[in-house]
Amino acid sequence: MKRRISVLTTNPSLGILTYSLPEAKAVAAGQLVSIPLGPRQILGMLWEEDVSNQIKIADNRLRPVSKIYDLPEASHCYRKFIQWVSSYYMAPLGAVLRMGIPFSPATIESREIKNYYVPKREWPKLTPLRQQALEKLSGEKGSVRELAEKAEISPAIIRALIKTGLITEQKTSLEIALSLPNPDFNAPILSETQSKAAEILKESIAKKSFETFLLDGVTGSGKTEVYFEAIAQTLRDGKQSLILLPEIALTEPFLKRFQARFGCEPVVWHSDLSQARRRKNWQAIVTGQAKVVIGARSALFLPFKAIGLIIVDEAHETSFKQEDGVCYQARDVAVMRAKFENIPVILATATPAIESVMQVRLGNYKEIRLAERHGSAGLPSIHVINMTEQALAKGRWLAPPLVKALTNAVERHEQGLLFLNRRGYAPLTLCRHCGHRIKCPHCTAWMVEHRQLGQMICHHCGFTMPVPDKCPECQTADSLVACGPGVERIAEEAAVLFPEARIETITSDTLATPKQAAEFVEKMDQGAIDIIIGTQLITKGYHFPRLTVVGVVDADIGLQGGDLRASEHSFQQIAQVAGRAGRSALDGHVFIQTYEPETPVISALASGDREAFYQTELEIREITEAPPFGRYVALIISSEKQEIAEAVGHQLGQRKPEGDGIEVFGPAPAPLLQLRGRYRYRFLIQAKRNIPIQRVIHQWLSKISIPSSVRITIDVDPYSFF
Ligand code: ADP
Ligand code: ZN
């Protein structure tokens, strides 16, 4: 009988398969292999070295492994970890592995990657399409696909241009000479509190065992400097560190800061990397050459050679929650990865998640506090503006005290920031004549006008249409009115109020790539911007020394909708944006515009009494048995046909699990009934923490057969409820 091994493929629908291997071949579980599947080759990880006794497939039906890659094998801990993620989040094993090995045999084997370069030069006479493409791409590098995407043309045109020699080939070797970060390159002199904090972390690293730290320090207290010391220690031990950032836009400024401290840039991992760069960085991570990696949440799944430390920066951020594909919370996954690897993990934040506060209280996490800002910077003064007392003219959103403070700041050559978490010009457009509201044809959502683009966009599915010049319902011309403000509308008002100021709007539309983020930071540093108007993108991590005035345009927005974490998020978001003000010797002032100054969120922000706020929130969660006391799982049933989704919901509803400590709500039409053309029905499962909820759900789902046109999304520990 042939020797059998099992292979976990990176294909979600295949999972673990059996292949044969020559008897004498020495292999290790965790090695990367390529296997035949029909006519194709696919990538996988050798999962078990010998399953000859378990698998009774006839020899002649077994195919041999095609190739074993000469790369270090992933550890036992890594495989355990992948398994845990798969079973906790109820996601296919292959889908989890794929996040760590996002390649095909072809992309992983190539020793070099073909890139193309578009030189900067004068072009001969060409068709307008080609001409435009070359102008757009001038000076750019990338694969055919990447260049085509950048120029928004078909790959065929790029290939044609390559043939004419106007775009030239460049082979990029995958070998990289990485410089090593130097732990002692430029270490700061830490304050007493900072060095105490750093000592605690360094001791933990020396112990080389699992421990979770909540590094809880006010904005600007030097959390980054403190965890840099932990990285320095890990570097001295020759181990790898991983830093997770909540937003890829933050990577560029972070790289600079890292370089100033350690003498060279770390290795980056996020979705915006070119294919060649991704492949190179991956290689450096699995071979252990990359000593420090900064990345988006997916970096957690990489098979590091020797990871010694994980840091989650801005750990309260909701962007660590992945909502599609494998639904997971990266902060929790980071803690679990550290647990499997038996290493320390640091959650750094100024506004911890309720879940983290609870873990500290339970004694599971160790808390390290930094209560003061570094150096001469004080915390900003908070001014609550009661909007019910402000008689603002129609179409005006900025109250006089805020306007005055901004005017003064601009005159003093300081900078201001207006925060409103709404992209576009207005969240709703309606017809003055018949009352019709413009809605997305694919979602239960309003179309949002983006005046600068002259388009209406659905923020849920991206559907775009030109702004109509008459009502689509009653055909009356010039009858459409914009209701409520978005950032573009605030920018319009600001342009009138501060005619001298240089104003810049920052949203995911204008700041989509690390490069754009770097340009923005550069402009801020040079003082080329006076007032920023931005969405939540601007609340995170930035350090602008001359920024002194922050205005929260509508502090009540976040409390609408009222989901589980609405108050918590609102508090975190406003506290974070407030934390952008007065980070140097200049005093900071924060103006919070609200119609409800008495709510716990606003009063906690005004008084600075964070503990009282957390206490009340925890009590509410405890009474309602909500997370972190109980556990939630959301089940979303969707189909392009409403009757089918509804029927499956109904069938599941009739068989819903019952018992002590478990309650199932639903099926209910989702608040966002239609999303991207699919109709959605929801269940919410609430369970005590000791219930093996995943098993219960598996059994429940196995009771009915689900038509292939229906998709069931399981979201364990959900953040969104729409
Ligand atoms: P946080 O991460 O808590 O918001 P940072 O680490 O970004 O705080 O620190 C805020 C600012 O203060 C940064 O510009 C940082 O370089 C500076 N800083 C903090 N601690 C020190 C120190 N010990 N020596 C010099 N500069 C420091
Ligand atoms: Zn839509």
PDB file of N, CA and C in Angstrom, residues 118-159:
ATOM      1  N   VAL A 118       6.469  52.197 -17.447  1.00  0.00           N
ATOM      2  CA  VAL A 118       6.070  53.192 -18.441  1.00  0.00           C
ATOM      3  C   VAL A 118       6.967  54.409 -18.254  1.00  0.00           C
ATOM      4  N   PRO A 119       7.956  54.584 -19.161  1.00  0.00           N
ATOM      5  CA  PRO A 119       8.893  55.689 -18.968  1.00  0.00           C
ATOM      6  C   PRO A 119       8.190  57.045 -19.095  1.00  0.00           C
ATOM      7  N   LYS A 120       8.752  58.041 -18.427  1.00  0.00           N
ATOM      8  CA  LYS A 120       8.244  59.408 -18.595  1.00  0.00           C
ATOM      9  C   LYS A 120       8.878  59.978 -19.854  1.00  0.00           C
ATOM     10  N   ARG A 121       8.103  60.297 -20.859  1.00  0.00           N
ATOM     11  CA  ARG A 121       8.672  60.844 -22.083  1.00  0.00           C
ATOM     12  C   ARG A 121       7.568  61.421 -22.957  1.00  0.00           C
ATOM     13  N   GLU A 122       7.963  61.976 -24.099  1.00  0.00           N
ATOM     14  CA  GLU A 122       6.993  62.434 -25.091  1.00  0.00           C
ATOM     15  C   GLU A 122       6.554  61.225 -25.903  1.00  0.00           C
ATOM     16  N   TRP A 123       5.251  61.123 -26.198  1.00  0.00           N
ATOM     17  CA  TRP A 123       4.775  59.963 -26.930  1.00  0.00           C
ATOM     18  C   TRP A 123       4.573  60.293 -28.405  1.00  0.00           C
ATOM     19  N   PRO A 124       4.822  59.301 -29.289  1.00  0.00           N
ATOM     20  CA  PRO A 124       4.485  59.523 -30.698  1.00  0.00           C
ATOM     21  C   PRO A 124       2.963  59.612 -30.835  1.00  0.00           C
ATOM     22  N   LYS A 125       2.506  59.919 -32.022  1.00  0.00           N
ATOM     23  CA  LYS A 125       1.063  60.060 -32.213  1.00  0.00           C
ATOM     24  C   LYS A 125       0.369  58.696 -32.062  1.00  0.00           C
ATOM     25  N   LEU A 126      -0.622  58.644 -31.202  1.00  0.00           N
ATOM     26  CA  LEU A 126      -1.313  57.386 -30.922  1.00  0.00           C
ATOM     27  C   LEU A 126      -2.819  57.627 -30.912  1.00  0.00           C
ATOM     28  N   THR A 127      -3.575  56.543 -30.794  1.00  0.00           N
ATOM     29  CA  THR A 127      -5.022  56.735 -30.635  1.00  0.00           C
ATOM     30  C   THR A 127      -5.260  57.433 -29.297  1.00  0.00           C
ATOM     31  N   PRO A 128      -6.342  58.203 -29.206  1.00  0.00           N
ATOM     32  CA  PRO A 128      -6.591  58.956 -27.970  1.00  0.00           C
ATOM     33  C   PRO A 128      -6.604  58.052 -26.732  1.00  0.00           C
ATOM     34  N   LEU A 129      -7.176  56.846 -26.875  1.00  0.00           N
ATOM     35  CA  LEU A 129      -7.260  55.927 -25.738  1.00  0.00           C
ATOM     36  C   LEU A 129      -5.875  55.551 -25.233  1.00  0.00           C
ATOM     37  N   ARG A 130      -4.991  55.202 -26.189  1.00  0.00           N
ATOM     38  CA  ARG A 130      -3.630  54.806 -25.817  1.00  0.00           C
ATOM     39  C   ARG A 130      -2.863  55.998 -25.247  1.00  0.00           C
ATOM     40  N   GLN A 131      -3.071  57.131 -25.905  1.00  0.00           N
ATOM     41  CA  GLN A 131      -2.417  58.354 -25.450  1.00  0.00           C
ATOM     42  C   GLN A 131      -2.757  58.634 -23.977  1.00  0.00           C
ATOM     43  N   GLN A 132      -4.059  58.581 -23.714  1.00  0.00           N
ATOM     44  CA  GLN A 132      -4.517  58.854 -22.345  1.00  0.00           C
ATOM     45  C   GLN A 132      -3.939  57.853 -21.350  1.00  0.00           C
ATOM     46  N   ALA A 133      -3.948  56.583 -21.770  1.00  0.00           N
ATOM     47  CA  ALA A 133      -3.451  55.532 -20.880  1.00  0.00           C
ATOM     48  C   ALA A 133      -1.997  55.800 -20.534  1.00  0.00           C
ATOM     49  N   LEU A 134      -1.180  56.127 -21.556  1.00  0.00           N
ATOM     50  CA  LEU A 134       0.242  56.347 -21.303  1.00  0.00           C
ATOM     51  C   LEU A 134       0.462  57.569 -20.417  1.00  0.00           C
ATOM     52  N   GLU A 135      -0.349  58.601 -20.644  1.00  0.00           N
ATOM     53  CA  GLU A 135      -0.191  59.789 -19.800  1.00  0.00           C
ATOM     54  C   GLU A 135      -0.502  59.462 -18.344  1.00  0.00           C
ATOM     55  N   LYS A 136      -1.583  58.697 -18.151  1.00  0.00           N
ATOM     56  CA  LYS A 136      -1.968  58.321 -16.790  1.00  0.00           C
ATOM     57  C   LYS A 136      -0.889  57.487 -16.110  1.00  0.00           C
ATOM     58  N   LEU A 137      -0.225  56.640 -16.906  1.00  0.00           N
ATOM     59  CA  LEU A 137       0.686  55.662 -16.320  1.00  0.00           C
ATOM     60  C   LEU A 137       2.129  56.138 -16.263  1.00  0.00           C
ATOM     61  N   SER A 138       2.380  57.301 -16.830  1.00  0.00           N
ATOM     62  CA  SER A 138       3.753  57.771 -16.934  1.00  0.00           C
ATOM     63  C   SER A 138       4.505  57.646 -15.601  1.00  0.00           C
ATOM     64  N   GLY A 139       5.620  56.932 -15.631  1.00  0.00           N
ATOM     65  CA  GLY A 139       6.435  56.760 -14.426  1.00  0.00           C
ATOM     66  C   GLY A 139       5.997  55.593 -13.547  1.00  0.00           C
ATOM     67  N   GLU A 140       4.909  54.889 -13.930  1.00  0.00           N
ATOM     68  CA  GLU A 140       4.392  53.807 -13.090  1.00  0.00           C
ATOM     69  C   GLU A 140       5.016  52.461 -13.452  1.00  0.00           C
ATOM     70  N   LYS A 141       4.938  51.542 -12.483  1.00  0.00           N
ATOM     71  CA  LYS A 141       5.451  50.190 -12.657  1.00  0.00           C
ATOM     72  C   LYS A 141       4.393  49.199 -12.193  1.00  0.00           C
ATOM     73  N   GLY A 142       4.370  48.006 -12.778  1.00  0.00           N
ATOM     74  CA  GLY A 142       3.427  47.013 -12.272  1.00  0.00           C
ATOM     75  C   GLY A 142       3.207  45.905 -13.280  1.00  0.00           C
ATOM     76  N   SER A 143       2.380  44.909 -12.888  1.00  0.00           N
ATOM     77  CA  SER A 143       2.049  43.836 -13.806  1.00  0.00           C
ATOM     78  C   SER A 143       1.044  44.374 -14.826  1.00  0.00           C
ATOM     79  N   VAL A 144       0.778  43.577 -15.866  1.00  0.00           N
ATOM     80  CA  VAL A 144      -0.178  44.008 -16.892  1.00  0.00           C
ATOM     81  C   VAL A 144      -1.519  44.365 -16.233  1.00  0.00           C
ATOM     82  N   ARG A 145      -1.953  43.470 -15.342  1.00  0.00           N
ATOM     83  CA  ARG A 145      -3.245  43.690 -14.701  1.00  0.00           C
ATOM     84  C   ARG A 145      -3.236  44.979 -13.863  1.00  0.00           C
ATOM     85  N   GLU A 146      -2.151  45.168 -13.111  1.00  0.00           N
ATOM     86  CA  GLU A 146      -2.088  46.360 -12.260  1.00  0.00           C
ATOM     87  C   GLU A 146      -2.093  47.648 -13.080  1.00  0.00           C
ATOM     88  N   LEU A 147      -1.338  47.637 -14.180  1.00  0.00           N
ATOM     89  CA  LEU A 147      -1.307  48.838 -15.018  1.00  0.00           C
ATOM     90  C   LEU A 147      -2.679  49.081 -15.637  1.00  0.00           C
ATOM     91  N   ALA A 148      -3.330  48.000 -16.077  1.00  0.00           N
ATOM     92  CA  ALA A 148      -4.656  48.140 -16.689  1.00  0.00           C
ATOM     93  C   ALA A 148      -5.641  48.733 -15.682  1.00  0.00           C
ATOM     94  N   GLU A 149      -5.552  48.269 -14.438  1.00  0.00           N
ATOM     95  CA  GLU A 149      -6.461  48.788 -13.416  1.00  0.00           C
ATOM     96  C   GLU A 149      -6.190  50.266 -13.149  1.00  0.00           C
ATOM     97  N   LYS A 150      -4.912  50.597 -13.077  1.00  0.00           N
ATOM     98  CA  LYS A 150      -4.566  52.000 -12.801  1.00  0.00           C
ATOM     99  C   LYS A 150      -5.084  52.919 -13.891  1.00  0.00           C
ATOM    100  N   ALA A 151      -4.962  52.473 -15.160  1.00  0.00           N
ATOM    101  CA  ALA A 151      -5.354  53.343 -16.258  1.00  0.00           C
ATOM    102  C   ALA A 151      -6.820  53.170 -16.620  1.00  0.00           C
ATOM    103  N   GLU A 152      -7.479  52.243 -15.953  1.00  0.00           N
ATOM    104  CA  GLU A 152      -8.889  51.942 -16.238  1.00  0.00           C
ATOM    105  C   GLU A 152      -9.125  51.607 -17.706  1.00  0.00           C
ATOM    106  N   ILE A 153      -8.276  50.730 -18.238  1.00  0.00           N
ATOM    107  CA  ILE A 153      -8.466  50.247 -19.607  1.00  0.00           C
ATOM    108  C   ILE A 153      -8.282  48.734 -19.605  1.00  0.00           C
ATOM    109  N   SER A 154      -8.507  48.095 -20.736  1.00  0.00           N
ATOM    110  CA  SER A 154      -8.411  46.637 -20.748  1.00  0.00           C
ATOM    111  C   SER A 154      -6.942  46.207 -20.821  1.00  0.00           C
ATOM    112  N   PRO A 155      -6.635  45.035 -20.229  1.00  0.00           N
ATOM    113  CA  PRO A 155      -5.268  44.521 -20.280  1.00  0.00           C
ATOM    114  C   PRO A 155      -4.768  44.360 -21.717  1.00  0.00           C
ATOM    115  N   ALA A 156      -5.701  44.122 -22.664  1.00  0.00           N
ATOM    116  CA  ALA A 156      -5.300  43.942 -24.069  1.00  0.00           C
ATOM    117  C   ALA A 156      -4.564  45.179 -24.591  1.00  0.00           C
ATOM    118  N   ILE A 157      -5.020  46.352 -24.207  1.00  0.00           N
ATOM    119  CA  ILE A 157      -4.372  47.587 -24.670  1.00  0.00           C
ATOM    120  C   ILE A 157      -2.964  47.694 -24.089  1.00  0.00           C
ATOM    121  N   ILE A 158      -2.827  47.312 -22.815  1.00  0.00           N
ATOM    122  CA  ILE A 158      -1.496  47.333 -22.205  1.00  0.00           C
ATOM    123  C   ILE A 158      -0.568  46.387 -22.970  1.00  0.00           C
ATOM    124  N   ARG A 159      -1.095  45.191 -23.272  1.00  0.00           N
ATOM    125  CA  ARG A 159      -0.255  44.223 -23.999  1.00  0.00           C
ATOM    126  C   ARG A 159       0.141  44.763 -25.360  1.00  0.00           C
TER     127      ARG A 159
END
